[in-house]
Coordinates of C-alpha atoms in Angstrom, one line a residue:
Chain A
M1 CA -144.9 50.9 51.7
A2 CA -148.6 51.7 51.0
L3 CA -149.3 53.3 54.3
P4 CA -146.5 56.0 54.1
I5 CA -147.6 56.8 50.5
C6 CA -151.2 57.4 51.6
L7 CA -150.2 59.4 54.7
S8 CA -147.6 61.6 52.9
I9 CA -150.2 62.4 50.2
A10 CA -152.7 63.2 53.0
A11 CA -150.2 65.4 54.8
V12 CA -149.4 67.4 51.6
L13 CA -153.1 67.8 50.9
F14 CA -153.7 69.0 54.4
A15 CA -150.9 71.6 54.1
L16 CA -152.3 72.7 50.8
G17 CA -155.7 73.2 52.4
L18 CA -154.1 75.1 55.2
Y19 CA -152.3 77.4 52.7
G20 CA -155.6 78.0 51.0
V21 CA -157.4 78.9 54.2
I22 CA -154.7 81.4 55.3
S23 CA -153.9 83.0 51.9
Q24 CA -157.3 83.3 50.2
T25 CA -159.5 86.4 50.8
N26 CA -162.7 85.0 49.4
L27 CA -165.0 83.1 51.7
V28 CA -165.8 80.4 49.1
M29 CA -162.1 79.8 48.4
I30 CA -161.5 79.5 52.2
M31 CA -164.2 76.8 52.3
M32 CA -162.4 75.0 49.5
G33 CA -159.3 74.9 51.7
V34 CA -161.3 73.5 54.5
E35 CA -162.7 70.8 52.2
L36 CA -159.2 69.9 51.2
M37 CA -158.2 69.5 54.8
L38 CA -161.2 67.3 55.5
A39 CA -160.5 65.2 52.4
A40 CA -156.9 64.6 53.7
A41 CA -158.5 63.4 57.0
M42 CA -160.7 61.0 55.0
L43 CA -157.8 59.6 53.1
N44 CA -156.0 58.9 56.4
L45 CA -159.0 57.1 57.8
V46 CA -159.4 54.9 54.7
A47 CA -155.7 54.1 54.7
F48 CA -155.7 53.1 58.4
W49 CA -158.9 51.0 57.8
R50 CA -157.4 49.1 54.8
L51 CA -153.9 48.6 56.0
L52 CA -154.1 48.2 59.8
H53 CA -157.7 47.4 60.9
P54 CA -159.7 46.0 57.9
H55 CA -162.3 44.5 60.3
T56 CA -163.0 47.6 62.3
Y57 CA -165.9 49.3 60.5
T58 CA -166.0 52.3 62.9
L59 CA -163.3 53.7 60.6
Q60 CA -165.5 53.5 57.6
M61 CA -168.3 55.0 59.5
F62 CA -166.1 57.8 60.5
V63 CA -165.5 58.6 56.8
L64 CA -169.2 58.9 56.3
V65 CA -169.4 61.3 59.2
V66 CA -166.6 63.4 57.7
M67 CA -168.4 63.5 54.4
T68 CA -171.5 64.7 56.3
V69 CA -169.3 67.4 57.9
M70 CA -168.1 68.5 54.5
A71 CA -171.7 68.9 53.2
L72 CA -172.8 70.8 56.4
E73 CA -169.8 73.1 56.2
A74 CA -170.7 73.9 52.6
A75 CA -174.4 74.5 53.5
V76 CA -173.8 76.8 56.5
G77 CA -170.9 78.6 54.8
F78 CA -173.0 79.3 51.7
A79 CA -175.9 80.5 53.8
L80 CA -173.6 83.0 55.6
A81 CA -172.0 84.1 52.3
T82 CA -175.4 84.6 50.8
Q83 CA -176.6 86.8 53.6
R84 CA -173.3 88.7 53.6
F85 CA -173.6 89.2 49.9
R86 CA -177.1 90.5 50.2
S87 CA -176.2 93.1 52.9
R88 CA -172.7 94.2 51.7
G89 CA -172.4 93.0 48.1
S90 CA -169.1 91.1 48.7
V91 CA -167.9 87.9 50.3
E92 CA -164.3 89.1 50.8
V93 CA -163.2 88.4 54.4
E94 CA -161.0 91.5 54.5
E95 CA -164.1 93.7 54.1
A96 CA -165.8 91.7 56.9
A97 CA -163.8 93.6 59.6
D98 CA -166.9 95.7 60.2
L99 CA -168.3 92.7 62.0
K100 CA -165.9 93.5 64.8
E101 CA -167.3 95.6 67.6
E102 CA -166.0 99.1 67.8
G103 CA -163.2 99.7 70.3
V104 CA -162.5 96.0 71.1
Chain B
M1 CA -150.5 45.2 48.3
N2 CA -148.8 44.3 45.0
A3 CA -146.6 46.6 42.9
L4 CA -149.4 47.5 40.5
Q5 CA -151.7 48.7 43.3
L6 CA -148.9 50.7 44.8
F7 CA -148.3 52.3 41.4
F8 CA -151.9 53.3 41.0
L9 CA -152.1 54.5 44.6
A10 CA -149.1 56.8 44.1
G11 CA -150.3 57.9 40.7
F12 CA -153.8 58.9 41.9
G13 CA -152.3 60.5 44.9
L14 CA -150.0 62.6 42.9
A15 CA -152.9 63.6 40.7
A16 CA -154.9 64.6 43.8
V17 CA -152.0 66.7 45.0
W18 CA -151.5 68.3 41.6
F19 CA -155.2 69.3 41.3
G20 CA -155.3 70.3 45.0
W21 CA -152.4 72.7 44.2
R22 CA -154.2 74.0 41.0
V23 CA -157.2 75.0 43.2
F24 CA -155.3 78.0 44.5
R25 CA -153.3 78.8 41.4
T26 CA -156.0 79.6 38.8
H27 CA -157.4 83.0 38.2
S28 CA -160.9 81.7 37.7
M29 CA -163.3 80.5 40.3
V30 CA -165.0 77.8 38.3
R31 CA -161.6 76.4 37.3
S32 CA -160.8 76.3 41.1
A33 CA -164.0 74.4 41.9
M34 CA -163.4 72.0 39.0
S35 CA -159.8 71.4 40.1
L36 CA -161.1 70.5 43.5
L37 CA -163.6 68.2 42.0
A38 CA -160.8 66.5 40.0
C39 CA -158.8 66.2 43.3
M40 CA -161.7 64.6 45.1
V41 CA -162.3 62.2 42.2
A42 CA -158.6 61.2 42.4
L43 CA -159.1 60.6 46.1
G44 CA -162.1 58.4 45.4
A45 CA -160.0 56.4 42.9
M46 CA -157.5 56.0 45.7
F47 CA -160.2 54.6 48.0
L48 CA -161.1 52.2 45.2
V49 CA -157.5 51.1 45.0
L50 CA -157.6 50.6 48.8
Q51 CA -160.5 48.3 48.2
A52 CA -163.0 50.5 50.1
E53 CA -165.4 50.2 47.2
F54 CA -168.5 51.7 48.8
L55 CA -166.7 54.8 50.1
G56 CA -164.9 55.3 46.8
V57 CA -168.0 55.3 44.7
L58 CA -169.8 57.4 47.3
Q59 CA -167.0 60.0 47.3
I60 CA -167.0 60.2 43.5
M61 CA -170.8 60.6 43.4
M62 CA -171.2 63.1 46.2
M63 CA -168.4 65.4 45.1
A64 CA -169.8 65.9 41.6
A65 CA -172.8 67.7 43.1
E66 CA -171.0 69.4 45.9
M67 CA -168.2 70.9 43.8
S68 CA -170.6 72.0 41.1
I69 CA -172.7 73.8 43.7
M70 CA -169.5 75.4 44.9
A71 CA -168.7 76.6 41.4
F72 CA -172.3 77.9 41.1
F73 CA -172.0 80.1 44.3
M74 CA -168.6 81.3 43.1
M75 CA -170.2 82.5 39.9
M76 CA -173.0 84.1 41.8
F77 CA -170.8 86.1 44.2
M78 CA -167.9 86.9 41.8
M79 CA -169.4 87.2 38.3
D80 CA -166.8 85.2 36.6
P81 CA -167.6 84.6 32.9
G82 CA -165.9 81.8 31.0
G83 CA -162.3 82.3 30.0
L84 CA -162.2 85.9 31.2
G85 CA -161.2 85.5 34.8
N86 CA -158.1 87.4 35.8
M87 CA -158.2 88.4 39.4
N88 CA -156.1 88.2 42.5
M89 CA -157.8 87.0 45.6
T90 CA -154.9 86.3 47.9
H91 CA -153.3 88.0 51.0
Q92 CA -150.8 87.0 53.6
Q93 CA -148.9 85.0 51.0
K94 CA -145.7 84.7 52.9
P95 CA -147.0 83.6 56.3
A96 CA -149.4 81.2 54.6
T97 CA -146.6 79.6 52.5
A98 CA -144.3 79.4 55.5
L99 CA -146.8 77.9 57.9
S100 CA -148.2 75.3 55.5
A101 CA -144.6 74.3 54.4
A102 CA -143.7 73.9 58.1
V103 CA -146.8 71.9 58.8
A104 CA -146.2 69.6 55.8
A105 CA -142.5 69.2 56.8
L106 CA -143.5 68.3 60.4
L107 CA -146.2 65.8 59.4
L108 CA -143.9 64.2 56.8
A109 CA -141.1 63.9 59.3
L110 CA -143.4 62.4 61.9
L111 CA -145.0 59.9 59.6
L112 CA -141.7 58.9 57.9
S113 CA -139.9 58.4 61.2
T114 CA -142.7 56.3 62.7
N115 CA -142.3 52.6 62.6
W116 CA -145.6 51.5 61.2
P117 CA -146.8 48.0 61.7
A118 CA -146.9 45.7 58.6
P119 CA -150.0 46.2 56.5
L120 CA -152.5 43.4 56.5
A121 CA -152.9 41.7 53.1
Q122 CA -156.4 40.4 53.5
V123 CA -159.6 42.5 53.5
P124 CA -163.2 41.4 53.5
T125 CA -164.9 41.3 50.0
A126 CA -166.8 44.3 48.9
T127 CA -170.2 42.6 49.5
Q128 CA -169.1 41.6 53.0
Q129 CA -167.9 45.1 53.6
N130 CA -171.3 46.6 52.6
H131 CA -173.1 44.1 54.9
D132 CA -170.7 44.7 57.9
L133 CA -170.8 48.5 57.5
G134 CA -174.6 48.3 57.5
I135 CA -174.6 46.2 60.7
E136 CA -172.1 48.6 62.3
L137 CA -174.3 51.6 61.4
M138 CA -177.4 49.9 62.8
T139 CA -175.9 48.6 66.1
R140 CA -172.8 50.0 67.8
S141 CA -172.6 53.3 65.9
M142 CA -176.3 53.9 65.6
M143 CA -176.4 56.8 68.0
I144 CA -173.5 58.6 66.2
F145 CA -175.1 58.0 62.8
E146 CA -178.5 59.2 63.9
T147 CA -176.9 62.3 65.5
A148 CA -175.3 63.0 62.1
G149 CA -178.8 62.8 60.5
T150 CA -180.2 65.2 63.0
T151 CA -177.3 67.5 62.6
I152 CA -177.9 67.6 58.8
L153 CA -181.6 68.6 59.5
V154 CA -180.5 71.3 61.9
A155 CA -177.9 72.6 59.5
M156 CA -180.5 72.7 56.6
I157 CA -183.0 74.7 58.7
A158 CA -180.2 77.0 60.0
A159 CA -178.8 77.5 56.5
A160 CA -182.3 78.3 55.1
A161 CA -183.0 80.7 58.0
T162 CA -179.7 82.4 57.6
A163 CA -180.0 83.0 53.9
L164 CA -183.6 84.2 53.9
V165 CA -184.4 87.9 53.2
Y166 CA -186.0 89.5 56.2
P167 CA -188.2 92.6 55.9
P168 CA -186.8 95.7 57.7
Q169 CA -188.0 95.7 61.3
P170 CA -189.6 98.9 62.7
D171 CA -187.8 99.9 65.8
Chain C
M1 CA -165.0 42.0 42.4
E2 CA -165.2 39.1 39.9
N3 CA -165.2 40.2 36.3
N4 CA -166.4 38.5 33.2
N5 CA -165.2 41.0 30.7
T6 CA -164.0 38.4 28.2
L7 CA -163.8 39.6 24.6
P8 CA -167.0 38.0 23.3
T9 CA -169.1 39.5 26.2
T10 CA -167.5 42.9 25.8
L11 CA -168.2 42.8 22.0
L12 CA -171.8 41.6 22.6
V13 CA -172.6 44.3 25.2
G14 CA -170.8 47.0 23.0
L15 CA -172.8 46.0 19.9
L16 CA -176.1 45.9 21.8
F17 CA -175.4 49.3 23.3
A18 CA -174.4 50.8 20.0
G19 CA -177.3 49.3 18.2
G20 CA -179.6 50.5 20.9
V21 CA -178.2 54.0 20.6
Y22 CA -178.8 53.9 16.8
A23 CA -182.3 52.7 17.3
L24 CA -182.8 55.6 19.8
A25 CA -181.6 58.1 17.3
V26 CA -184.3 56.8 14.9
L27 CA -186.9 56.8 17.6
E28 CA -186.1 60.4 18.6
Y29 CA -186.8 61.6 15.0
W30 CA -190.0 59.4 15.0
S31 CA -191.2 61.3 18.1
V32 CA -190.8 64.6 16.3
A33 CA -191.8 63.8 12.7
G34 CA -193.9 60.7 13.1
R35 CA -192.1 58.4 10.7
L36 CA -189.1 56.0 11.0
A37 CA -186.2 57.3 8.9
W38 CA -183.6 54.5 9.3
A39 CA -180.7 56.3 7.4
R40 CA -181.2 59.7 8.9
P41 CA -178.7 59.3 11.9
V42 CA -175.9 58.4 9.6
R43 CA -176.6 61.3 7.3
L44 CA -176.9 63.7 10.2
A45 CA -173.6 62.5 11.7
L46 CA -171.8 62.9 8.4
K47 CA -173.3 66.3 8.0
L48 CA -172.1 67.4 11.5
L49 CA -168.7 66.0 10.8
A50 CA -168.3 68.0 7.6
R51 CA -169.6 71.2 8.9
E52 CA -167.3 74.1 9.7
E53 CA -166.3 74.3 13.3
I54 CA -167.2 77.7 14.8
K55 CA -165.7 78.2 18.2
P56 CA -166.7 81.1 20.5
R57 CA -164.1 83.7 21.2
Q58 CA -162.4 83.7 24.7
R59 CA -163.8 80.3 25.5
D60 CA -162.3 78.3 28.3
A61 CA -160.3 76.0 26.1
V62 CA -159.8 73.0 28.5
F63 CA -163.5 72.7 29.5
Y64 CA -164.7 73.4 26.0
E65 CA -163.0 70.3 24.8
T66 CA -163.7 68.2 27.9
A67 CA -167.4 68.8 28.2
P68 CA -168.6 66.7 25.2
V69 CA -166.3 63.8 26.0
L70 CA -167.4 63.9 29.7
L71 CA -171.1 63.7 28.7
L72 CA -170.4 60.7 26.5
A73 CA -168.4 59.0 29.3
A74 CA -171.1 59.7 31.8
G75 CA -173.7 58.2 29.4
T76 CA -171.8 55.0 28.6
L77 CA -170.0 54.3 32.0
A78 CA -173.2 53.1 33.7
A79 CA -173.6 50.5 30.9
A80 CA -170.6 48.6 32.2
V81 CA -172.3 47.5 35.4
L82 CA -175.8 46.9 34.0
P83 CA -176.6 43.3 33.1
W84 CA -178.2 42.4 29.7
S85 CA -178.5 38.8 30.9
A86 CA -177.4 36.9 34.0
S87 CA -173.8 36.6 32.7
T88 CA -173.2 39.9 30.9
P89 CA -172.4 42.7 33.3
L90 CA -168.9 43.7 32.2
L91 CA -168.0 44.7 35.7
S92 CA -169.7 43.0 38.6
L93 CA -169.4 45.7 41.3
A94 CA -170.8 45.1 44.8
T95 CA -172.0 48.7 44.8
G96 CA -173.5 48.6 41.3
A97 CA -176.6 50.7 42.0
L98 CA -174.5 53.4 43.6
F99 CA -172.1 53.3 40.7
V100 CA -174.9 53.9 38.2
N101 CA -175.8 57.0 40.1
A102 CA -172.3 58.2 40.3
A103 CA -171.8 57.9 36.6
F104 CA -175.1 59.8 35.9
A105 CA -174.0 62.7 38.2
Y106 CA -171.2 63.6 35.8
A107 CA -173.7 64.3 33.0
M108 CA -174.6 67.3 35.1
V109 CA -171.0 68.3 35.5
A110 CA -170.5 68.0 31.7
L111 CA -173.4 70.3 30.9
V112 CA -172.4 72.8 33.5
L113 CA -168.8 72.9 32.1
G114 CA -170.1 73.1 28.5
G115 CA -172.4 75.9 29.3
W116 CA -169.8 77.9 31.2
S117 CA -166.9 77.3 29.0
S118 CA -168.5 78.6 25.8
N119 CA -168.7 82.1 27.3
G120 CA -172.2 83.0 26.3
A121 CA -175.0 84.2 28.5
Y122 CA -177.7 81.8 27.2
A123 CA -175.3 78.8 27.4
M124 CA -174.2 79.7 30.9
I125 CA -177.8 80.0 32.1
G126 CA -178.6 76.7 30.5
G127 CA -175.7 75.0 32.3
W128 CA -176.6 76.4 35.7
R129 CA -180.2 75.5 35.2
F130 CA -179.2 71.9 34.9
L131 CA -177.5 72.2 38.2
G132 CA -180.8 73.4 39.7
Q133 CA -182.5 70.5 38.0
L134 CA -180.1 68.1 39.6
L135 CA -181.3 69.3 43.0
A136 CA -184.8 68.4 41.9
Y137 CA -184.3 65.0 40.4
S138 CA -181.4 63.5 42.3
M139 CA -183.2 63.0 45.6
P140 CA -186.2 61.1 44.3
M141 CA -183.9 59.1 42.0
V142 CA -181.5 57.9 44.7
M143 CA -184.4 57.2 47.1
A144 CA -186.3 55.2 44.6
L145 CA -183.2 53.1 43.8
T146 CA -182.7 52.6 47.6
A147 CA -186.1 50.9 47.8
T148 CA -185.2 48.4 45.0
V149 CA -181.9 47.7 46.8
M150 CA -183.9 47.1 50.0
R151 CA -186.0 44.5 48.3
A152 CA -183.0 42.7 46.8
E153 CA -180.9 43.1 50.0
S154 CA -178.0 43.8 47.6
M155 CA -176.6 46.6 45.5
V156 CA -175.5 44.2 42.7
P157 CA -177.8 44.8 39.7
V158 CA -177.9 41.0 38.9
Q159 CA -179.2 40.4 42.4
I160 CA -181.8 43.2 41.9
V161 CA -183.1 41.5 38.7
L162 CA -183.2 38.1 40.5
S163 CA -185.2 39.6 43.4
Q164 CA -188.0 40.4 40.9
R165 CA -188.4 36.8 39.9
G166 CA -192.0 36.5 41.3
L167 CA -193.2 40.1 40.8
W168 CA -191.6 42.9 38.9
N169 CA -190.7 46.0 40.9
I170 CA -193.1 48.1 38.7
V171 CA -195.9 46.3 40.4
Y172 CA -194.2 45.9 43.8
Q173 CA -193.4 49.6 44.2
P174 CA -195.3 51.6 41.5
V175 CA -194.6 54.9 43.3
G176 CA -190.9 54.3 43.1
F177 CA -191.2 53.4 39.4
G178 CA -193.1 56.6 38.7
L179 CA -190.6 58.7 40.5
F180 CA -187.6 57.1 38.9
Y181 CA -189.2 57.4 35.5
L182 CA -189.8 61.2 35.9
A183 CA -186.3 61.6 37.4
A184 CA -184.8 59.8 34.4
L185 CA -186.6 62.2 32.0
A186 CA -185.2 65.1 34.0
L187 CA -181.7 63.6 34.1
A188 CA -181.6 63.1 30.3
F189 CA -183.1 66.6 29.9
L190 CA -185.8 65.2 27.6
P191 CA -188.7 67.5 26.5
P192 CA -190.9 68.1 29.5
F193 CA -187.7 68.8 31.5
D194 CA -185.5 70.1 28.7
L195 CA -184.7 73.3 30.6
P196 CA -180.9 73.4 30.1
V197 CA -181.1 73.2 26.3
A198 CA -184.6 74.8 25.9
A199 CA -184.8 75.6 22.2
G200 CA -187.5 78.3 22.4
E201 CA -186.3 80.4 25.4
L202 CA -182.5 79.9 25.6
A203 CA -181.7 79.5 21.9
G204 CA -180.1 76.1 22.4
G205 CA -178.9 76.6 26.0
A206 CA -175.9 74.7 27.3
W207 CA -174.8 73.3 24.0
A208 CA -175.7 76.2 21.8
D209 CA -172.1 77.1 21.0
F210 CA -170.9 73.7 20.1
T211 CA -170.7 72.9 16.4
G212 CA -169.4 70.2 14.2
A213 CA -167.8 67.1 15.7
R214 CA -168.2 68.4 19.3
R215 CA -172.0 68.8 18.7
L216 CA -172.0 65.3 17.3
V217 CA -170.3 63.9 20.5
L218 CA -172.8 65.9 22.6
R219 CA -175.8 64.4 20.7
L220 CA -174.3 61.0 21.0
G221 CA -173.6 61.5 24.7
R222 CA -177.2 62.5 25.3
L223 CA -178.5 59.5 23.3
S224 CA -176.3 57.1 25.3
L225 CA -177.5 58.7 28.5
V226 CA -181.1 58.0 27.5
M227 CA -180.0 54.5 26.5
S228 CA -178.3 53.8 29.9
L229 CA -181.3 55.2 31.7
A230 CA -183.7 52.9 29.7
V231 CA -181.5 49.9 30.6
T232 CA -181.5 51.0 34.2
I233 CA -185.3 51.2 34.3
T234 CA -185.4 47.7 32.7
V235 CA -183.0 46.2 35.1
F236 CA -184.3 47.9 38.3
Y237 CA -188.1 47.9 37.6
L238 CA -189.1 45.7 34.6
G239 CA -187.5 42.4 35.6
G240 CA -184.4 42.7 33.4
W241 CA -183.9 39.8 31.2
Q242 CA -186.8 37.8 32.6
G243 CA -189.5 36.8 30.1
P244 CA -190.9 33.7 28.4
G245 CA -189.5 32.1 25.3
L246 CA -186.9 34.5 23.9
P247 CA -183.3 34.6 25.2
G248 CA -182.7 37.1 28.0
V249 CA -180.6 39.5 26.0
V250 CA -183.5 40.0 23.5
W251 CA -186.0 40.6 26.3
T252 CA -183.7 43.3 27.8
L253 CA -183.3 44.9 24.4
L254 CA -187.1 44.9 23.7
K255 CA -188.0 46.3 27.1
T256 CA -185.2 49.0 26.8
L257 CA -186.4 50.1 23.4
L258 CA -190.0 50.2 24.7
V259 CA -189.0 52.4 27.7
A260 CA -186.9 54.7 25.4
A261 CA -189.8 55.0 23.0
S262 CA -192.1 56.0 25.8
F263 CA -189.4 58.6 26.9
F264 CA -189.5 60.3 23.5
G265 CA -193.3 59.9 23.3
V266 CA -194.0 61.8 26.5
G267 CA -192.3 64.9 25.2
H268 CA -194.7 64.9 22.3
Y269 CA -197.7 65.5 24.5
V270 CA -196.4 67.5 27.5
S271 CA -195.2 71.1 27.4
R272 CA -192.1 72.3 29.1
V273 CA -192.1 72.6 32.9
R274 CA -191.2 75.9 34.5
Y275 CA -188.0 75.4 36.6
D276 CA -189.4 76.9 39.8
L277 CA -192.4 74.6 39.5
L278 CA -190.1 71.7 38.9
L279 CA -188.1 72.4 42.1
E280 CA -191.3 73.0 44.1
W281 CA -192.9 69.7 43.0
S282 CA -189.7 67.8 43.6
W283 CA -189.2 69.0 47.1
K284 CA -192.8 69.2 48.2
Y285 CA -194.2 66.1 46.6
A286 CA -191.6 63.8 45.0
T287 CA -189.2 63.6 48.0
P288 CA -191.9 62.8 50.6
A289 CA -193.4 60.3 48.1
A290 CA -190.0 58.6 47.8
L291 CA -189.7 58.4 51.6
L292 CA -193.2 56.9 51.7
N293 CA -192.2 54.5 49.0
I294 CA -189.2 53.3 51.2
L295 CA -191.6 52.9 54.1
W296 CA -194.1 51.0 51.9
V297 CA -191.3 48.6 50.7
G298 CA -190.1 48.2 54.3
I299 CA -193.6 47.2 55.5
L300 CA -194.0 44.8 52.6
L301 CA -190.6 43.2 53.4
L302 CA -191.5 42.8 57.1
L303 CA -194.9 41.2 56.3

């Protein structure tokens, strides 16, 4: 019973994150969607560790790696957003179409 | 897992989903970031219920700083004073809703139709877990863990280099 | 996770903590005015309760109410895992040292929320300043704690106290103690590092727009934060309840009050640090020093 509960919640969180990534126009909001999706992955890993393989610590280690990925994603995303804000004064992705090469 | 643990698991899970939903429903960016923080804390509480004590406490600790920084950058880019926010930052509403609903339905159908093996009742104690996780990190998974460390360093340097102000170059 | 939160222990720890906070309130005034006014905290509390509650217009209602309570919770939660004697931690967590850090992290969240929700420029700047301050103090703090955990080979606070049986950590790793002490001052935003609530430049900063009962809860939250930090230093660096003659609880209380008095005393003599200097010192000197401290403890452990 516990495993389906955890997995369903993770599935819904993942879908929410996906909704955010597609529907938001702001770069920082899109990053929040990505964080939600990664958090859903972490919940899955912890649930699998606890309920199926409590003696396999690779799963716990993988959660640590996902946490690292979350922090890195935030750092690099904010760096890009900062540079974008400096040069164009906005972090809206719809206004970032000028990054596309002309005529492609 | 006994009934009480299941109750808390489902309760924190529903809280996580509710706050995860609120992230994209508010009109204020700081409120979004704080909703995400609440969602992450609820997930950390779920980890604690699942007896992954180290991961739960770590999650609760790390997300406090990470989400506050997120709120800070939101403020910097969007100028969102307290209680005044009222803006629309969405596009492609219909495809987004349809796609995420389809993905959620697919995942839920898959996981509910799968015949999962019976969960194991016994887990190592929290002290034992800390010890074994340390051994795991320092032996079998050492390369992966060290790679993660190097990746953090590379990302820090790359982020700093990207965000710097460069003087205009003469052509 | 074995718990000994029986009613007598809970009462004892609660009373000790509340008494300590009261003593701290007296000590804080002593550091400003130079005399011990034992009735002043009660008078001040009654005055704040009776005062008219002025709320800023267009505040963020939810966060405005949450922030003071969150600060109080962050200040008191850590006390649940910190031992006053061998048998008094209310909650014996295997990850106690990490839990203490996790609880303290939410003091920052509380101030950021408080500063932002009251919808004033100075308050908001104060709140965000504390976020910057977090980037300065959290690294040295966590790394200094890591070194004490290395020595005890356990994250359980009771084990960390027991590991200092021969030699207290303040002697074993003086650099770590110094870093943790300074980081604790920054975390509790006490005078040399009181940037978020800087009275002179930000007109009260993050908690400027809180009046009446909310202000009282904020003051109480800050005092319990200082109290928790003083107990943390006692447990992690000053040998906890160990000492000759007196019962362990009394030793912990004495050491805690001494640490807290020194906290308040420092602010009497040092002027406020500029926040860019704070960040620069933290990343250029404190973080490398914390890493060297870990190396130092590692070498000592291998010898």
